[in-house]
PDB file of C-alpha atoms in Angstrom:
ATOM      1  CA  UNK A   1       0.000   0.000   0.000  1.00 33.00           C
ATOM      2  CA  UNK A   2       1.017   3.600  -0.518  1.00 35.00           C
ATOM      3  CA  UNK A   3       2.130   5.506   2.515  1.00 41.00           C
ATOM      4  CA  UNK A   4       0.247   8.660   3.388  1.00 39.00           C
ATOM      5  CA  UNK A   5       1.415  11.652   1.421  1.00 41.00           C
ATOM      6  CA  UNK A   6       2.984   9.630  -1.377  1.00 42.00           C
ATOM      7  CA  UNK A   7       1.985   8.162  -4.676  1.00 42.00           C
ATOM      8  CA  UNK A   8      -0.969   9.287  -6.716  1.00 42.00           C
ATOM      9  CA  UNK A   9      -2.257  11.508  -3.888  1.00 45.00           C
ATOM     10  CA  UNK A  10       1.069  13.303  -3.416  1.00 49.00           C
ATOM     11  CA  UNK A  11       1.146  16.948  -4.421  1.00 55.00           C
ATOM     12  CA  UNK A  12       2.896  17.404  -7.746  1.00 56.00           C
ATOM     13  CA  UNK A  13       5.578  19.626  -6.268  1.00 56.00           C
ATOM     14  CA  UNK A  14       6.470  17.025  -3.605  1.00 61.00           C
ATOM     15  CA  UNK A  15       6.916  14.284  -6.199  1.00 59.00           C
ATOM     16  CA  UNK A  16       8.917  16.719  -8.320  1.00 60.00           C
ATOM     17  CA  UNK A  17      11.277  17.581  -5.455  1.00 61.00           C
ATOM     18  CA  UNK A  18      11.935  13.902  -4.719  1.00 68.00           C
ATOM     19  CA  UNK A  19      13.163  13.302  -8.269  1.00 74.00           C
ATOM     20  CA  UNK A  20      16.977  13.575  -8.628  1.00 80.00           C
ATOM     21  CA  UNK A  21      16.631  14.608 -12.272  1.00 78.00           C
ATOM     22  CA  UNK A  22      14.358  17.468 -11.205  1.00 80.00           C
ATOM     23  CA  UNK A  23      16.883  18.766  -8.710  1.00 85.00           C
ATOM     24  CA  UNK A  24      19.751  18.578 -11.203  1.00 89.00           C
ATOM     25  CA  UNK A  25      17.632  20.199 -13.921  1.00 89.00           C
ATOM     26  CA  UNK A  26      16.400  22.926 -11.585  1.00 89.00           C
ATOM     27  CA  UNK A  27      19.945  23.797 -10.511  1.00 92.00           C
ATOM     28  CA  UNK A  28      21.095  23.933 -14.152  1.00 93.00           C
ATOM     29  CA  UNK A  29      18.162  26.119 -15.189  1.00 94.00           C
ATOM     30  CA  UNK A  30      18.694  28.381 -12.169  1.00 94.00           C
ATOM     31  CA  UNK A  31      22.359  28.860 -13.127  1.00 95.00           C
ATOM     32  CA  UNK A  32      21.382  29.667 -16.722  1.00 96.00           C
ATOM     33  CA  UNK A  33      18.651  32.131 -15.715  1.00 95.00           C
ATOM     34  CA  UNK A  34      20.894  33.675 -13.067  1.00 95.00           C
ATOM     35  CA  UNK A  35      23.651  34.281 -15.619  1.00 95.00           C
ATOM     36  CA  UNK A  36      21.166  35.833 -18.010  1.00 95.00           C
ATOM     37  CA  UNK A  37      19.579  38.163 -15.473  1.00 95.00           C
ATOM     38  CA  UNK A  38      22.808  39.157 -13.712  1.00 96.00           C
ATOM     39  CA  UNK A  39      25.024  39.379 -16.789  1.00 95.00           C
ATOM     40  CA  UNK A  40      26.030  43.058 -16.242  1.00 94.00           C
ATOM     41  CA  UNK A  41      27.298  42.209 -12.741  1.00 95.00           C
ATOM     42  CA  UNK A  42      28.722  38.715 -13.389  1.00 94.00           C
ATOM     43  CA  UNK A  43      30.687  39.417 -16.570  1.00 95.00           C
ATOM     44  CA  UNK A  44      34.217  40.567 -15.660  1.00 94.00           C
ATOM     45  CA  UNK A  45      34.679  42.478 -18.942  1.00 94.00           C
ATOM     46  CA  UNK A  46      32.697  44.126 -21.686  1.00 94.00           C
ATOM     47  CA  UNK A  47      31.830  41.183 -23.974  1.00 95.00           C
ATOM     48  CA  UNK A  48      32.745  43.175 -27.093  1.00 94.00           C
ATOM     49  CA  UNK A  49      35.900  44.767 -25.734  1.00 93.00           C
ATOM     50  CA  UNK A  50      38.770  44.087 -28.160  1.00 94.00           C
ATOM     51  CA  UNK A  51      42.318  43.668 -26.827  1.00 92.00           C
ATOM     52  CA  UNK A  52      44.750  42.802 -29.620  1.00 90.00           C
ATOM     53  CA  UNK A  53      47.524  42.174 -27.098  1.00 91.00           C
ATOM     54  CA  UNK A  54      45.659  39.153 -25.668  1.00 92.00           C
ATOM     55  CA  UNK A  55      44.567  37.282 -28.789  1.00 93.00           C
ATOM     56  CA  UNK A  56      43.767  33.547 -28.437  1.00 92.00           C
ATOM     57  CA  UNK A  57      45.018  33.257 -24.875  1.00 92.00           C
ATOM     58  CA  UNK A  58      44.257  29.992 -23.054  1.00 91.00           C
ATOM     59  CA  UNK A  59      42.388  30.042 -19.718  1.00 91.00           C
ATOM     60  CA  UNK A  60      44.313  32.019 -17.095  1.00 90.00           C
ATOM     61  CA  UNK A  61      43.833  33.937 -13.862  1.00 90.00           C
ATOM     62  CA  UNK A  62      43.009  37.102 -15.793  1.00 89.00           C
ATOM     63  CA  UNK A  63      40.654  35.375 -18.244  1.00 92.00           C
ATOM     64  CA  UNK A  64      39.207  32.242 -16.689  1.00 94.00           C
ATOM     65  CA  UNK A  65      37.985  30.791 -20.001  1.00 94.00           C
ATOM     66  CA  UNK A  66      40.598  32.419 -22.220  1.00 92.00           C
ATOM     67  CA  UNK A  67      40.192  34.973 -24.998  1.00 94.00           C
ATOM     68  CA  UNK A  68      39.096  34.765 -28.626  1.00 93.00           C
ATOM     69  CA  UNK A  69      40.669  35.863 -31.914  1.00 92.00           C
ATOM     70  CA  UNK A  70      40.006  39.519 -31.054  1.00 94.00           C
ATOM     71  CA  UNK A  71      41.186  39.320 -27.455  1.00 94.00           C
ATOM     72  CA  UNK A  72      37.637  39.394 -26.099  1.00 96.00           C
ATOM     73  CA  UNK A  73      36.986  37.634 -22.794  1.00 96.00           C
ATOM     74  CA  UNK A  74      35.158  34.343 -23.448  1.00 96.00           C
ATOM     75  CA  UNK A  75      33.628  34.134 -19.965  1.00 96.00           C
ATOM     76  CA  UNK A  76      32.005  37.535 -20.429  1.00 96.00           C
ATOM     77  CA  UNK A  77      30.683  36.515 -23.829  1.00 96.00           C
ATOM     78  CA  UNK A  78      29.286  33.247 -22.431  1.00 97.00           C
ATOM     79  CA  UNK A  79      27.484  35.106 -19.628  1.00 96.00           C
ATOM     80  CA  UNK A  80      25.988  37.666 -22.005  1.00 96.00           C
ATOM     81  CA  UNK A  81      25.176  34.873 -24.464  1.00 95.00           C
ATOM     82  CA  UNK A  82      22.945  33.327 -21.800  1.00 96.00           C
ATOM     83  CA  UNK A  83      20.893  36.543 -21.815  1.00 95.00           C
ATOM     84  CA  UNK A  84      20.490  36.354 -25.602  1.00 95.00           C
ATOM     85  CA  UNK A  85      19.429  32.699 -25.420  1.00 94.00           C
ATOM     86  CA  UNK A  86      16.961  33.371 -22.600  1.00 94.00           C
ATOM     87  CA  UNK A  87      15.469  36.311 -24.488  1.00 95.00           C
ATOM     88  CA  UNK A  88      14.981  34.199 -27.611  1.00 95.00           C
ATOM     89  CA  UNK A  89      13.483  31.284 -25.671  1.00 94.00           C
ATOM     90  CA  UNK A  90      11.061  33.360 -23.562  1.00 94.00           C
ATOM     91  CA  UNK A  91       9.887  35.602 -26.400  1.00 96.00           C
ATOM     92  CA  UNK A  92       9.507  32.860 -29.025  1.00 95.00           C
ATOM     93  CA  UNK A  93       7.797  30.396 -26.677  1.00 95.00           C
ATOM     94  CA  UNK A  94       5.546  33.150 -25.347  1.00 95.00           C
ATOM     95  CA  UNK A  95       4.494  33.902 -28.908  1.00 95.00           C
ATOM     96  CA  UNK A  96       3.923  30.217 -29.658  1.00 95.00           C
ATOM     97  CA  UNK A  97       2.079  29.662 -26.368  1.00 95.00           C
ATOM     98  CA  UNK A  98      -0.410  32.500 -26.810  1.00 95.00           C
ATOM     99  CA  UNK A  99      -1.206  31.630 -30.432  1.00 95.00           C
ATOM    100  CA  UNK A 100      -1.052  27.846 -29.971  1.00 94.00           C
ATOM    101  CA  UNK A 101      -3.205  27.699 -26.831  1.00 94.00           C
ATOM    102  CA  UNK A 102      -5.879  29.927 -28.351  1.00 93.00           C
ATOM    103  CA  UNK A 103      -5.918  27.992 -31.648  1.00 93.00           C
ATOM    104  CA  UNK A 104      -5.895  24.609 -29.913  1.00 93.00           C
ATOM    105  CA  UNK A 105      -8.575  25.614 -27.404  1.00 92.00           C
ATOM    106  CA  UNK A 106     -10.943  26.992 -30.046  1.00 91.00           C
ATOM    107  CA  UNK A 107     -10.344  24.026 -32.368  1.00 92.00           C
ATOM    108  CA  UNK A 108     -10.845  21.431 -29.642  1.00 90.00           C
ATOM    109  CA  UNK A 109     -13.862  23.123 -28.089  1.00 88.00           C
ATOM    110  CA  UNK A 110     -15.771  24.095 -31.223  1.00 86.00           C
ATOM    111  CA  UNK A 111     -14.830  21.168 -33.487  1.00 85.00           C
ATOM    112  CA  UNK A 112     -16.262  21.051 -37.002  1.00 87.00           C
ATOM    113  CA  UNK A 113     -14.660  22.990 -39.830  1.00 91.00           C
ATOM    114  CA  UNK A 114     -12.678  25.167 -37.406  1.00 89.00           C
ATOM    115  CA  UNK A 115     -10.982  22.113 -35.926  1.00 90.00           C
ATOM    116  CA  UNK A 116     -10.371  20.709 -39.407  1.00 93.00           C
ATOM    117  CA  UNK A 117      -8.795  23.952 -40.675  1.00 93.00           C
ATOM    118  CA  UNK A 118      -6.518  24.369 -37.637  1.00 93.00           C
ATOM    119  CA  UNK A 119      -5.378  20.745 -37.741  1.00 93.00           C
ATOM    120  CA  UNK A 120      -4.600  20.892 -41.462  1.00 92.00           C
ATOM    121  CA  UNK A 121      -2.532  24.029 -40.853  1.00 91.00           C
ATOM    122  CA  UNK A 122      -0.554  22.272 -38.135  1.00 92.00           C
ATOM    123  CA  UNK A 123      -0.088  19.255 -40.425  1.00 91.00           C
ATOM    124  CA  UNK A 124       1.425  21.530 -43.078  1.00 90.00           C
ATOM    125  CA  UNK A 125       3.814  23.095 -40.563  1.00 88.00           C
ATOM    126  CA  UNK A 126       4.739  19.706 -39.098  1.00 87.00           C
ATOM    127  CA  UNK A 127       5.554  18.363 -42.556  1.00 88.00           C
ATOM    128  CA  UNK A 128       8.729  20.481 -42.496  1.00 84.00           C
ATOM    129  CA  UNK A 129      11.695  19.402 -40.365  1.00 81.00           C
ATOM    130  CA  UNK A 130      11.967  21.781 -37.420  1.00 77.00           C
ATOM    131  CA  UNK A 131      15.252  23.406 -38.409  1.00 82.00           C
ATOM    132  CA  UNK A 132      14.129  23.679 -42.035  1.00 86.00           C
ATOM    133  CA  UNK A 133      10.979  25.542 -40.992  1.00 86.00           C
ATOM    134  CA  UNK A 134      13.052  27.962 -38.937  1.00 88.00           C
ATOM    135  CA  UNK A 135      15.479  28.444 -41.823  1.00 89.00           C
ATOM    136  CA  UNK A 136      12.588  29.078 -44.236  1.00 88.00           C
ATOM    137  CA  UNK A 137      11.240  31.855 -41.998  1.00 89.00           C
ATOM    138  CA  UNK A 138      14.606  33.525 -41.415  1.00 89.00           C
ATOM    139  CA  UNK A 139      15.462  33.272 -45.130  1.00 88.00           C
ATOM    140  CA  UNK A 140      12.765  35.814 -46.017  1.00 89.00           C
ATOM    141  CA  UNK A 141      13.551  38.160 -43.120  1.00 88.00           C
ATOM    142  CA  UNK A 142      16.636  40.244 -42.331  1.00 87.00           C
ATOM    143  CA  UNK A 143      18.973  38.420 -39.919  1.00 84.00           C
ATOM    144  CA  UNK A 144      18.758  39.509 -36.306  1.00 88.00           C
ATOM    145  CA  UNK A 145      17.018  38.909 -32.982  1.00 91.00           C
ATOM    146  CA  UNK A 146      13.402  39.683 -34.080  1.00 92.00           C
ATOM    147  CA  UNK A 147      13.677  37.285 -37.035  1.00 92.00           C
ATOM    148  CA  UNK A 148      15.014  34.486 -34.820  1.00 93.00           C
ATOM    149  CA  UNK A 149      12.204  35.009 -32.285  1.00 95.00           C
ATOM    150  CA  UNK A 150       9.544  34.886 -35.011  1.00 94.00           C
ATOM    151  CA  UNK A 151      11.126  31.846 -36.692  1.00 93.00           C
ATOM    152  CA  UNK A 152      11.308  29.828 -33.474  1.00 94.00           C
ATOM    153  CA  UNK A 153       7.800  30.935 -32.490  1.00 94.00           C
ATOM    154  CA  UNK A 154       6.458  29.557 -35.802  1.00 92.00           C
ATOM    155  CA  UNK A 155       8.598  26.451 -35.347  1.00 88.00           C
ATOM    156  CA  UNK A 156       6.971  25.734 -31.945  1.00 94.00           C
ATOM    157  CA  UNK A 157       3.412  26.718 -32.905  1.00 93.00           C
ATOM    158  CA  UNK A 158       2.125  23.384 -34.306  1.00 93.00           C
ATOM    159  CA  UNK A 159       3.327  21.337 -31.310  1.00 93.00           C
ATOM    160  CA  UNK A 160       1.695  23.713 -28.816  1.00 95.00           C
ATOM    161  CA  UNK A 161      -1.528  23.777 -30.829  1.00 95.00           C
ATOM    162  CA  UNK A 162      -1.765  19.981 -30.977  1.00 94.00           C
ATOM    163  CA  UNK A 163      -1.115  19.491 -27.262  1.00 94.00           C
ATOM    164  CA  UNK A 164      -3.589  22.233 -26.299  1.00 94.00           C
ATOM    165  CA  UNK A 165      -6.254  20.767 -28.581  1.00 93.00           C
ATOM    166  CA  UNK A 166      -5.754  17.266 -27.159  1.00 91.00           C
ATOM    167  CA  UNK A 167      -6.140  18.552 -23.606  1.00 90.00           C
ATOM    168  CA  UNK A 168      -9.274  20.528 -24.509  1.00 91.00           C
ATOM    169  CA  UNK A 169     -10.898  17.503 -26.148  1.00 89.00           C
ATOM    170  CA  UNK A 170     -10.763  15.677 -22.818  1.00 86.00           C
ATOM    171  CA  UNK A 171     -11.916  18.715 -20.835  1.00 87.00           C
ATOM    172  CA  UNK A 172     -14.890  19.950 -22.848  1.00 82.00           C
ATOM    173  CA  UNK A 173     -17.117  17.015 -21.774  1.00 78.00           C
ATOM    174  CA  UNK A 174     -16.541  17.579 -18.041  1.00 78.00           C
ATOM    175  CA  UNK A 175     -19.492  18.437 -15.838  1.00 79.00           C
ATOM    176  CA  UNK A 176     -18.273  21.924 -14.936  1.00 78.00           C
ATOM    177  CA  UNK A 177     -18.130  22.832 -18.626  1.00 80.00           C
ATOM    178  CA  UNK A 178     -21.650  21.451 -19.159  1.00 80.00           C
ATOM    179  CA  UNK A 179     -22.842  23.390 -16.113  1.00 83.00           C
ATOM    180  CA  UNK A 180     -21.363  26.613 -17.481  1.00 78.00           C
ATOM    181  CA  UNK A 181     -23.200  26.034 -20.759  1.00 78.00           C
ATOM    182  CA  UNK A 182     -26.424  25.286 -18.911  1.00 81.00           C
ATOM    183  CA  UNK A 183     -26.391  28.617 -17.085  1.00 80.00           C
ATOM    184  CA  UNK A 184     -25.971  30.454 -20.369  1.00 78.00           C
ATOM    185  CA  UNK A 185     -22.297  31.399 -20.391  1.00 80.00           C
ATOM    186  CA  UNK A 186     -20.883  32.138 -23.829  1.00 84.00           C
ATOM    187  CA  UNK A 187     -18.336  29.879 -25.469  1.00 79.00           C
ATOM    188  CA  UNK A 188     -15.616  32.514 -25.281  1.00 81.00           C
ATOM    189  CA  UNK A 189     -16.047  32.935 -21.543  1.00 83.00           C
ATOM    190  CA  UNK A 190     -16.113  29.167 -20.994  1.00 85.00           C
ATOM    191  CA  UNK A 191     -12.900  28.701 -22.975  1.00 84.00           C
ATOM    192  CA  UNK A 192     -11.077  31.464 -21.104  1.00 85.00           C
ATOM    193  CA  UNK A 193     -12.390  30.724 -17.599  1.00 85.00           C
ATOM    194  CA  UNK A 194     -12.622  26.929 -17.501  1.00 85.00           C
ATOM    195  CA  UNK A 195     -11.072  25.224 -20.511  1.00 87.00           C
ATOM    196  CA  UNK A 196      -7.703  26.942 -20.969  1.00 88.00           C
ATOM    197  CA  UNK A 197      -6.684  26.975 -17.247  1.00 88.00           C
ATOM    198  CA  UNK A 198      -7.328  23.222 -16.992  1.00 87.00           C
ATOM    199  CA  UNK A 199      -5.484  22.528 -20.253  1.00 88.00           C
ATOM    200  CA  UNK A 200      -2.294  24.282 -19.146  1.00 89.00           C
ATOM    201  CA  UNK A 201      -0.363  21.476 -17.334  1.00 86.00           C
ATOM    202  CA  UNK A 202       0.569  19.456 -20.453  1.00 88.00           C
ATOM    203  CA  UNK A 203       1.311  22.683 -22.329  1.00 92.00           C
ATOM    204  CA  UNK A 204       3.662  23.829 -19.551  1.00 88.00           C
ATOM    205  CA  UNK A 205       5.554  20.529 -19.755  1.00 86.00           C
ATOM    206  CA  UNK A 206       5.805  20.857 -23.527  1.00 91.00           C
ATOM    207  CA  UNK A 207       7.057  24.444 -23.309  1.00 92.00           C
ATOM    208  CA  UNK A 208       9.743  23.423 -20.817  1.00 88.00           C
ATOM    209  CA  UNK A 209      10.978  20.727 -23.188  1.00 87.00           C
ATOM    210  CA  UNK A 210      10.689  23.032 -26.196  1.00 92.00           C
ATOM    211  CA  UNK A 211      12.845  25.608 -24.401  1.00 93.00           C
ATOM    212  CA  UNK A 212      15.819  23.289 -24.866  1.00 91.00           C
ATOM    213  CA  UNK A 213      14.987  22.762 -28.538  1.00 91.00           C
ATOM    214  CA  UNK A 214      14.494  26.507 -29.046  1.00 94.00           C
ATOM    215  CA  UNK A 215      17.886  27.378 -27.576  1.00 94.00           C
ATOM    216  CA  UNK A 216      19.501  24.694 -29.735  1.00 92.00           C
ATOM    217  CA  UNK A 217      17.711  25.937 -32.862  1.00 93.00           C
ATOM    218  CA  UNK A 218      18.675  29.556 -32.191  1.00 93.00           C
ATOM    219  CA  UNK A 219      22.300  28.480 -31.868  1.00 93.00           C
ATOM    220  CA  UNK A 220      22.012  26.489 -35.092  1.00 92.00           C
ATOM    221  CA  UNK A 221      20.600  29.463 -37.007  1.00 92.00           C
ATOM    222  CA  UNK A 222      23.386  31.707 -35.733  1.00 92.00           C
ATOM    223  CA  UNK A 223      25.981  29.063 -36.609  1.00 92.00           C
ATOM    224  CA  UNK A 224      24.650  29.058 -40.180  1.00 90.00           C
ATOM    225  CA  UNK A 225      24.782  32.859 -40.320  1.00 89.00           C
ATOM    226  CA  UNK A 226      20.987  33.246 -40.426  1.00 89.00           C
ATOM    227  CA  UNK A 227      20.392  34.196 -36.810  1.00 89.00           C
ATOM    228  CA  UNK A 228      22.050  36.560 -34.337  1.00 90.00           C
ATOM    229  CA  UNK A 229      24.932  38.298 -36.078  1.00 88.00           C
ATOM    230  CA  UNK A 230      28.457  38.992 -34.738  1.00 86.00           C
ATOM    231  CA  UNK A 231      29.729  40.731 -32.696  1.00 89.00           C
ATOM    232  CA  UNK A 232      26.677  39.991 -30.519  1.00 91.00           C
ATOM    233  CA  UNK A 233      27.795  37.333 -27.984  1.00 93.00           C
ATOM    234  CA  UNK A 234      25.511  34.459 -29.041  1.00 93.00           C
ATOM    235  CA  UNK A 235      26.674  30.892 -28.395  1.00 95.00           C
ATOM    236  CA  UNK A 236      26.017  29.527 -31.892  1.00 94.00           C
ATOM    237  CA  UNK A 237      27.716  32.520 -33.517  1.00 93.00           C
ATOM    238  CA  UNK A 238      30.705  32.050 -31.204  1.00 94.00           C
ATOM    239  CA  UNK A 239      31.093  28.433 -32.367  1.00 94.00           C
ATOM    240  CA  UNK A 240      30.798  29.515 -35.992  1.00 93.00           C
ATOM    241  CA  UNK A 241      33.567  32.102 -35.569  1.00 92.00           C
ATOM    242  CA  UNK A 242      35.770  29.533 -33.805  1.00 92.00           C
ATOM    243  CA  UNK A 243      35.669  26.887 -36.553  1.00 90.00           C
ATOM    244  CA  UNK A 244      39.003  27.965 -38.038  1.00 91.00           C
ATOM    245  CA  UNK A 245      40.688  27.717 -34.623  1.00 92.00           C
ATOM    246  CA  UNK A 246      39.655  24.163 -33.713  1.00 89.00           C
ATOM    247  CA  UNK A 247      43.287  22.991 -33.635  1.00 89.00           C
ATOM    248  CA  UNK A 248      45.129  26.087 -32.440  1.00 89.00           C
ATOM    249  CA  UNK A 249      42.571  27.279 -29.858  1.00 91.00           C
ATOM    250  CA  UNK A 250      39.981  24.555 -29.175  1.00 92.00           C
ATOM    251  CA  UNK A 251      38.609  26.394 -26.129  1.00 91.00           C
ATOM    252  CA  UNK A 252      36.950  28.932 -28.454  1.00 93.00           C
ATOM    253  CA  UNK A 253      34.401  26.369 -29.649  1.00 93.00           C
ATOM    254  CA  UNK A 254      34.503  23.982 -26.684  1.00 94.00           C
ATOM    255  CA  UNK A 255      33.278  26.499 -24.099  1.00 94.00           C
ATOM    256  CA  UNK A 256      30.135  27.733 -25.926  1.00 96.00           C
ATOM    257  CA  UNK A 257      29.432  24.158 -27.035  1.00 95.00           C
ATOM    258  CA  UNK A 258      29.472  23.002 -23.409  1.00 96.00           C
ATOM    259  CA  UNK A 259      27.241  25.944 -22.447  1.00 96.00           C
ATOM    260  CA  UNK A 260      24.668  24.893 -25.059  1.00 96.00           C
ATOM    261  CA  UNK A 261      24.856  21.201 -24.093  1.00 95.00           C
ATOM    262  CA  UNK A 262      24.553  21.902 -20.362  1.00 95.00           C
ATOM    263  CA  UNK A 263      21.601  24.258 -20.778  1.00 95.00           C
ATOM    264  CA  UNK A 264      19.742  21.905 -23.107  1.00 94.00           C
ATOM    265  CA  UNK A 265      20.330  18.972 -20.740  1.00 94.00           C
ATOM    266  CA  UNK A 266      19.065  20.984 -17.749  1.00 94.00           C
ATOM    267  CA  UNK A 267      15.819  21.968 -19.478  1.00 93.00           C
ATOM    268  CA  UNK A 268      15.259  18.402 -20.719  1.00 91.00           C
ATOM    269  CA  UNK A 269      15.724  16.990 -17.210  1.00 89.00           C
ATOM    270  CA  UNK A 270      13.387  19.627 -15.797  1.00 87.00           C
ATOM    271  CA  UNK A 271      10.756  18.946 -18.456  1.00 84.00           C
ATOM    272  CA  UNK A 272      10.860  15.176 -17.910  1.00 83.00           C
ATOM    273  CA  UNK A 273      10.531  15.666 -14.167  1.00 80.00           C
ATOM    274  CA  UNK A 274       7.581  18.035 -14.600  1.00 79.00           C
ATOM    275  CA  UNK A 275       5.908  15.478 -16.832  1.00 76.00           C
ATOM    276  CA  UNK A 276       6.310  12.828 -14.126  1.00 72.00           C
ATOM    277  CA  UNK A 277       5.060  15.194 -11.415  1.00 71.00           C
ATOM    278  CA  UNK A 278       1.942  16.231 -13.352  1.00 69.00           C
ATOM    279  CA  UNK A 279       1.131  12.703 -14.543  1.00 63.00           C
ATOM    280  CA  UNK A 280      -0.997  10.836 -11.943  1.00 56.00           C
ATOM    281  CA  UNK A 281       0.229   7.424 -13.114  1.00 54.00           C
ATOM    282  CA  UNK A 282       3.845   8.503 -12.866  1.00 50.00           C
ATOM    283  CA  UNK A 283       3.217   9.948  -9.390  1.00 52.00           C
ATOM    284  CA  UNK A 284       1.698   6.646  -8.322  1.00 53.00           C
ATOM    285  CA  UNK A 285       4.680   4.696  -9.605  1.00 50.00           C
ATOM    286  CA  UNK A 286       7.103   7.064  -7.865  1.00 49.00           C
ATOM    287  CA  UNK A 287       5.141   6.767  -4.643  1.00 52.00           C
ATOM    288  CA  UNK A 288       5.353   2.982  -4.701  1.00 51.00           C
ATOM    289  CA  UNK A 289       9.083   3.253  -5.196  1.00 48.00           C
ATOM    290  CA  UNK A 290       9.527   5.293  -2.014  1.00 49.00           C
TER     291      UNK A 290
END
């Protein structure tokens, strides 16, 4: 039998805190967000400050992660790069969340031709590989931060719409929704007050996982020269600039590569743990294991 306070009846946050992956992921995400928010105070140098007397220096006491081909401090550029990545992730996923939740909620609740039209649109977007869809959007826009945000927002839109619609399909037949209809509330009010709030948990899990993919895609676009442009300290652009120094100064590409890998891993661990915490069956299994 399950002990009191564990298993399927455990609060989601308690199950989440007992998961080692959640703790590791939360620490990694906290470090990433902390770097992004405190970049002006954490970075020891101006990230774009050029010092031609310190070109391609290895890690040292003065420059903990070394310097690049222009003598710029890599640690400072990594810290400021976290702010760029966080900005892209928050803005693009916010855009995808607002549009995707509204489209999915209306499609799932109303059904009929509206549902059919929204689902066919998502099928068209999903027919493109993720990175190809992002490249297609940035190809018709001038390179820069706004283009990357829009491209990654479009890239995440079909997944958010599908998950939101699936959650709404299971919610719209609940008694509280029927009761709201019976007392004469309009569909718009029902969707906003009852349907969308109860459809959010799976969307939140998806957005956490898509944060990792969004950061990776933004780095990929910058690496290809279609995203954030130098000298802005963006991790993918830093790796692109360091390609010609792989043998002579491997730290130039290794450090931003490790920053990307660590951040993506942290968000994936956090997303998996949130999925387990919000899934009653997973909570029950975890409770039996305690």
